[in-house]
Amino acid sequence: MRLGTVDGRASLLGGSGSADVARASGGRFGPDPLSVFEQWDRFRDWASDRDPETGARPDPARLGPPVPAPRQVFAIGLNYKAHAAEAGYDTTGIPQVFTKFPSCLAGPVGTVRAQSPRLDWEVELVVAVGRRAESVAEERGWDHVAGLTVGQDLSARDVQLAGAAPQWSLGKSFPGFGPTGPWLVDPADLDDPDDLAIECSVNGEVMQQARTSQLIWSVPQLIARLSSVCPLLPGDLIFTGTPAGVGNRREPPKYLQPGDRLVSRIGGIGELVTDVVAP
Ligand code: ZN
């Protein structure tokens, strides 16, 4: 099952077609995307019998973020060993947690304004929560996941690292700094949801390439850690961290410029296409 939004409405998406959830369910689910997560188990049962191939395939420009207005967005820093090493940090201890404020979320195909001379890319696996999670054990972590999607944790490095103590969240939350999509994929539909190919390229040149099995803190470990403090709510997002190859750690550093095309991909899920435009 692939769940996304078309013109802001919850929609099932197939290889060649789509189905509007509210219309296909006679109003039982949707069209508000967040409402679907509130009754995730019932929705999943219903959706498993649907054929999304019957409707027309939407223009990709009509796809929005799979969860446009989550109540909480968690993001994890330094969650791949090679990226932590390039950034000059030790990886022992606990996960580094910050937020991307939800107003930064954007759809899978679109533009982002170059709001910073140090605009950088970070492709990430993003988790959407399906069932409320409170002090969940690692063994039950996957039970609380509705779906996986592709995300970009776009970052204005100058803003992120400004101040005596860095303020990661603000520098990662300009409008458009959180493209997600193209849809959520049910982890049960993936051969191994703990081992997905992840990469991003700028103007066709591969910048990051890794596998999600290289995450230091796995998806179930993150659900356990985060839910030990904050209840995780249906529809919440978790950006799970980026692999090595970000621009500000290159020699010389490389940043996104107007005219650049950023493509972010995860095997078994899909891709994001983000064009950088003038501020
Ligand atoms: Zn990140």
PDB file of N, CA, C and O in Angstrom, residues 188-213:
ATOM      1  N   ALA A 188       5.720  -3.536   5.614  1.00  0.00           N
ATOM      2  CA  ALA A 188       5.448  -4.950   5.291  1.00  0.00           C
ATOM      3  C   ALA A 188       5.596  -5.228   3.800  1.00  0.00           C
ATOM      4  O   ALA A 188       5.751  -6.381   3.393  1.00  0.00           O
ATOM      5  N   ASP A 189       5.551  -4.187   2.982  1.00  0.00           N
ATOM      6  CA  ASP A 189       5.675  -4.367   1.534  1.00  0.00           C
ATOM      7  C   ASP A 189       7.136  -4.336   1.064  1.00  0.00           C
ATOM      8  O   ASP A 189       7.400  -4.461  -0.136  1.00  0.00           O
ATOM      9  N   LEU A 190       8.059  -4.131   1.980  1.00  0.00           N
ATOM     10  CA  LEU A 190       9.477  -4.065   1.612  1.00  0.00           C
ATOM     11  C   LEU A 190      10.161  -5.381   2.001  1.00  0.00           C
ATOM     12  O   LEU A 190       9.835  -5.962   3.047  1.00  0.00           O
ATOM     13  N   ASP A 191      11.106  -5.838   1.171  1.00  0.00           N
ATOM     14  CA  ASP A 191      11.799  -7.103   1.468  1.00  0.00           C
ATOM     15  C   ASP A 191      12.456  -7.029   2.839  1.00  0.00           C
ATOM     16  O   ASP A 191      12.339  -7.943   3.635  1.00  0.00           O
ATOM     17  N   ASP A 192      13.190  -5.941   3.097  1.00  0.00           N
ATOM     18  CA  ASP A 192      13.834  -5.760   4.399  1.00  0.00           C
ATOM     19  C   ASP A 192      13.825  -4.266   4.730  1.00  0.00           C
ATOM     20  O   ASP A 192      14.672  -3.516   4.254  1.00  0.00           O
ATOM     21  N   PRO A 193      12.844  -3.826   5.540  1.00  0.00           N
ATOM     22  CA  PRO A 193      12.742  -2.380   5.818  1.00  0.00           C
ATOM     23  C   PRO A 193      13.931  -1.836   6.614  1.00  0.00           C
ATOM     24  O   PRO A 193      14.086  -0.610   6.715  1.00  0.00           O
ATOM     25  N   ASP A 194      14.773  -2.718   7.140  1.00  0.00           N
ATOM     26  CA  ASP A 194      15.969  -2.264   7.867  1.00  0.00           C
ATOM     27  C   ASP A 194      17.188  -2.133   6.959  1.00  0.00           C
ATOM     28  O   ASP A 194      18.279  -1.840   7.452  1.00  0.00           O
ATOM     29  N   ASP A 195      17.020  -2.395   5.661  1.00  0.00           N
ATOM     30  CA  ASP A 195      18.191  -2.363   4.776  1.00  0.00           C
ATOM     31  C   ASP A 195      17.782  -1.854   3.399  1.00  0.00           C
ATOM     32  O   ASP A 195      17.556  -2.633   2.473  1.00  0.00           O
ATOM     33  N   LEU A 196      17.697  -0.521   3.256  1.00  0.00           N
ATOM     34  CA  LEU A 196      17.265   0.094   2.001  1.00  0.00           C
ATOM     35  C   LEU A 196      18.408   0.943   1.436  1.00  0.00           C
ATOM     36  O   LEU A 196      19.131   1.602   2.192  1.00  0.00           O
ATOM     37  N   ALA A 197      18.552   0.920   0.119  1.00  0.00           N
ATOM     38  CA  ALA A 197      19.562   1.767  -0.533  1.00  0.00           C
ATOM     39  C   ALA A 197      19.094   3.216  -0.468  1.00  0.00           C
ATOM     40  O   ALA A 197      17.931   3.513  -0.745  1.00  0.00           O
ATOM     41  N   ILE A 198      19.990   4.119  -0.080  1.00  0.00           N
ATOM     42  CA  ILE A 198      19.636   5.540   0.064  1.00  0.00           C
ATOM     43  C   ILE A 198      20.714   6.371  -0.618  1.00  0.00           C
ATOM     44  O   ILE A 198      21.910   6.106  -0.448  1.00  0.00           O
ATOM     45  N   GLU A 199      20.289   7.352  -1.426  1.00  0.00           N
ATOM     46  CA  GLU A 199      21.294   8.186  -2.101  1.00  0.00           C
ATOM     47  C   GLU A 199      20.694   9.523  -2.507  1.00  0.00           C
ATOM     48  O   GLU A 199      19.473   9.680  -2.574  1.00  0.00           O
ATOM     49  N   CYS A 200      21.575  10.496  -2.731  1.00  0.00           N
ATOM     50  CA  CYS A 200      21.125  11.727  -3.369  1.00  0.00           C
ATOM     51  C   CYS A 200      22.170  12.226  -4.337  1.00  0.00           C
ATOM     52  O   CYS A 200      23.360  11.905  -4.226  1.00  0.00           O
ATOM     53  N   SER A 201      21.699  12.969  -5.332  1.00  0.00           N
ATOM     54  CA  SER A 201      22.609  13.517  -6.335  1.00  0.00           C
ATOM     55  C   SER A 201      22.265  14.982  -6.572  1.00  0.00           C
ATOM     56  O   SER A 201      21.126  15.416  -6.358  1.00  0.00           O
ATOM     57  N   VAL A 202      23.288  15.743  -6.976  1.00  0.00           N
ATOM     58  CA  VAL A 202      23.107  17.144  -7.353  1.00  0.00           C
ATOM     59  C   VAL A 202      23.523  17.267  -8.819  1.00  0.00           C
ATOM     60  O   VAL A 202      24.661  16.928  -9.174  1.00  0.00           O
ATOM     61  N   ASN A 203      22.598  17.702  -9.662  1.00  0.00           N
ATOM     62  CA  ASN A 203      22.842  17.816 -11.106  1.00  0.00           C
ATOM     63  C   ASN A 203      23.414  16.518 -11.669  1.00  0.00           C
ATOM     64  O   ASN A 203      24.329  16.533 -12.513  1.00  0.00           O
ATOM     65  N   GLY A 204      22.921  15.388 -11.184  1.00  0.00           N
ATOM     66  CA  GLY A 204      23.321  14.087 -11.701  1.00  0.00           C
ATOM     67  C   GLY A 204      24.560  13.485 -11.047  1.00  0.00           C
ATOM     68  O   GLY A 204      24.873  12.324 -11.273  1.00  0.00           O
ATOM     69  N   GLU A 205      25.272  14.259 -10.224  1.00  0.00           N
ATOM     70  CA  GLU A 205      26.466  13.739  -9.562  1.00  0.00           C
ATOM     71  C   GLU A 205      26.078  13.175  -8.188  1.00  0.00           C
ATOM     72  O   GLU A 205      25.507  13.898  -7.360  1.00  0.00           O
ATOM     73  N   VAL A 206      26.382  11.895  -7.962  1.00  0.00           N
ATOM     74  CA  VAL A 206      26.000  11.262  -6.695  1.00  0.00           C
ATOM     75  C   VAL A 206      26.823  11.854  -5.560  1.00  0.00           C
ATOM     76  O   VAL A 206      28.051  11.877  -5.608  1.00  0.00           O
ATOM     77  N   MET A 207      26.132  12.357  -4.533  1.00  0.00           N
ATOM     78  CA  MET A 207      26.796  12.981  -3.391  1.00  0.00           C
ATOM     79  C   MET A 207      26.760  12.092  -2.147  1.00  0.00           C
ATOM     80  O   MET A 207      27.674  12.106  -1.330  1.00  0.00           O
ATOM     81  N   GLN A 208      25.666  11.376  -1.971  1.00  0.00           N
ATOM     82  CA  GLN A 208      25.516  10.499  -0.810  1.00  0.00           C
ATOM     83  C   GLN A 208      25.016   9.155  -1.303  1.00  0.00           C
ATOM     84  O   GLN A 208      24.133   9.095  -2.170  1.00  0.00           O
ATOM     85  N   GLN A 209      25.553   8.081  -0.732  1.00  0.00           N
ATOM     86  CA  GLN A 209      25.143   6.735  -1.142  1.00  0.00           C
ATOM     87  C   GLN A 209      25.441   5.800   0.026  1.00  0.00           C
ATOM     88  O   GLN A 209      26.592   5.695   0.451  1.00  0.00           O
ATOM     89  N   ALA A 210      24.415   5.142   0.545  1.00  0.00           N
ATOM     90  CA  ALA A 210      24.601   4.274   1.712  1.00  0.00           C
ATOM     91  C   ALA A 210      23.434   3.300   1.774  1.00  0.00           C
ATOM     92  O   ALA A 210      22.636   3.206   0.829  1.00  0.00           O
ATOM     93  N   ARG A 211      23.372   2.551   2.875  1.00  0.00           N
ATOM     94  CA  ARG A 211      22.216   1.681   3.124  1.00  0.00           C
ATOM     95  C   ARG A 211      21.703   1.989   4.530  1.00  0.00           C
ATOM     96  O   ARG A 211      22.483   2.306   5.430  1.00  0.00           O
ATOM     97  N   THR A 212      20.387   1.873   4.701  1.00  0.00           N
ATOM     98  CA  THR A 212      19.823   2.216   6.009  1.00  0.00           C
ATOM     99  C   THR A 212      20.202   1.190   7.085  1.00  0.00           C
ATOM    100  O   THR A 212      20.031   1.460   8.262  1.00  0.00           O
ATOM    101  N   SER A 213      20.741   0.041   6.670  1.00  0.00           N
ATOM    102  CA  SER A 213      21.262  -0.916   7.663  1.00  0.00           C
ATOM    103  C   SER A 213      22.486  -0.343   8.377  1.00  0.00           C
ATOM    104  O   SER A 213      22.923  -0.871   9.398  1.00  0.00           O
TER     105      SER A 213
END
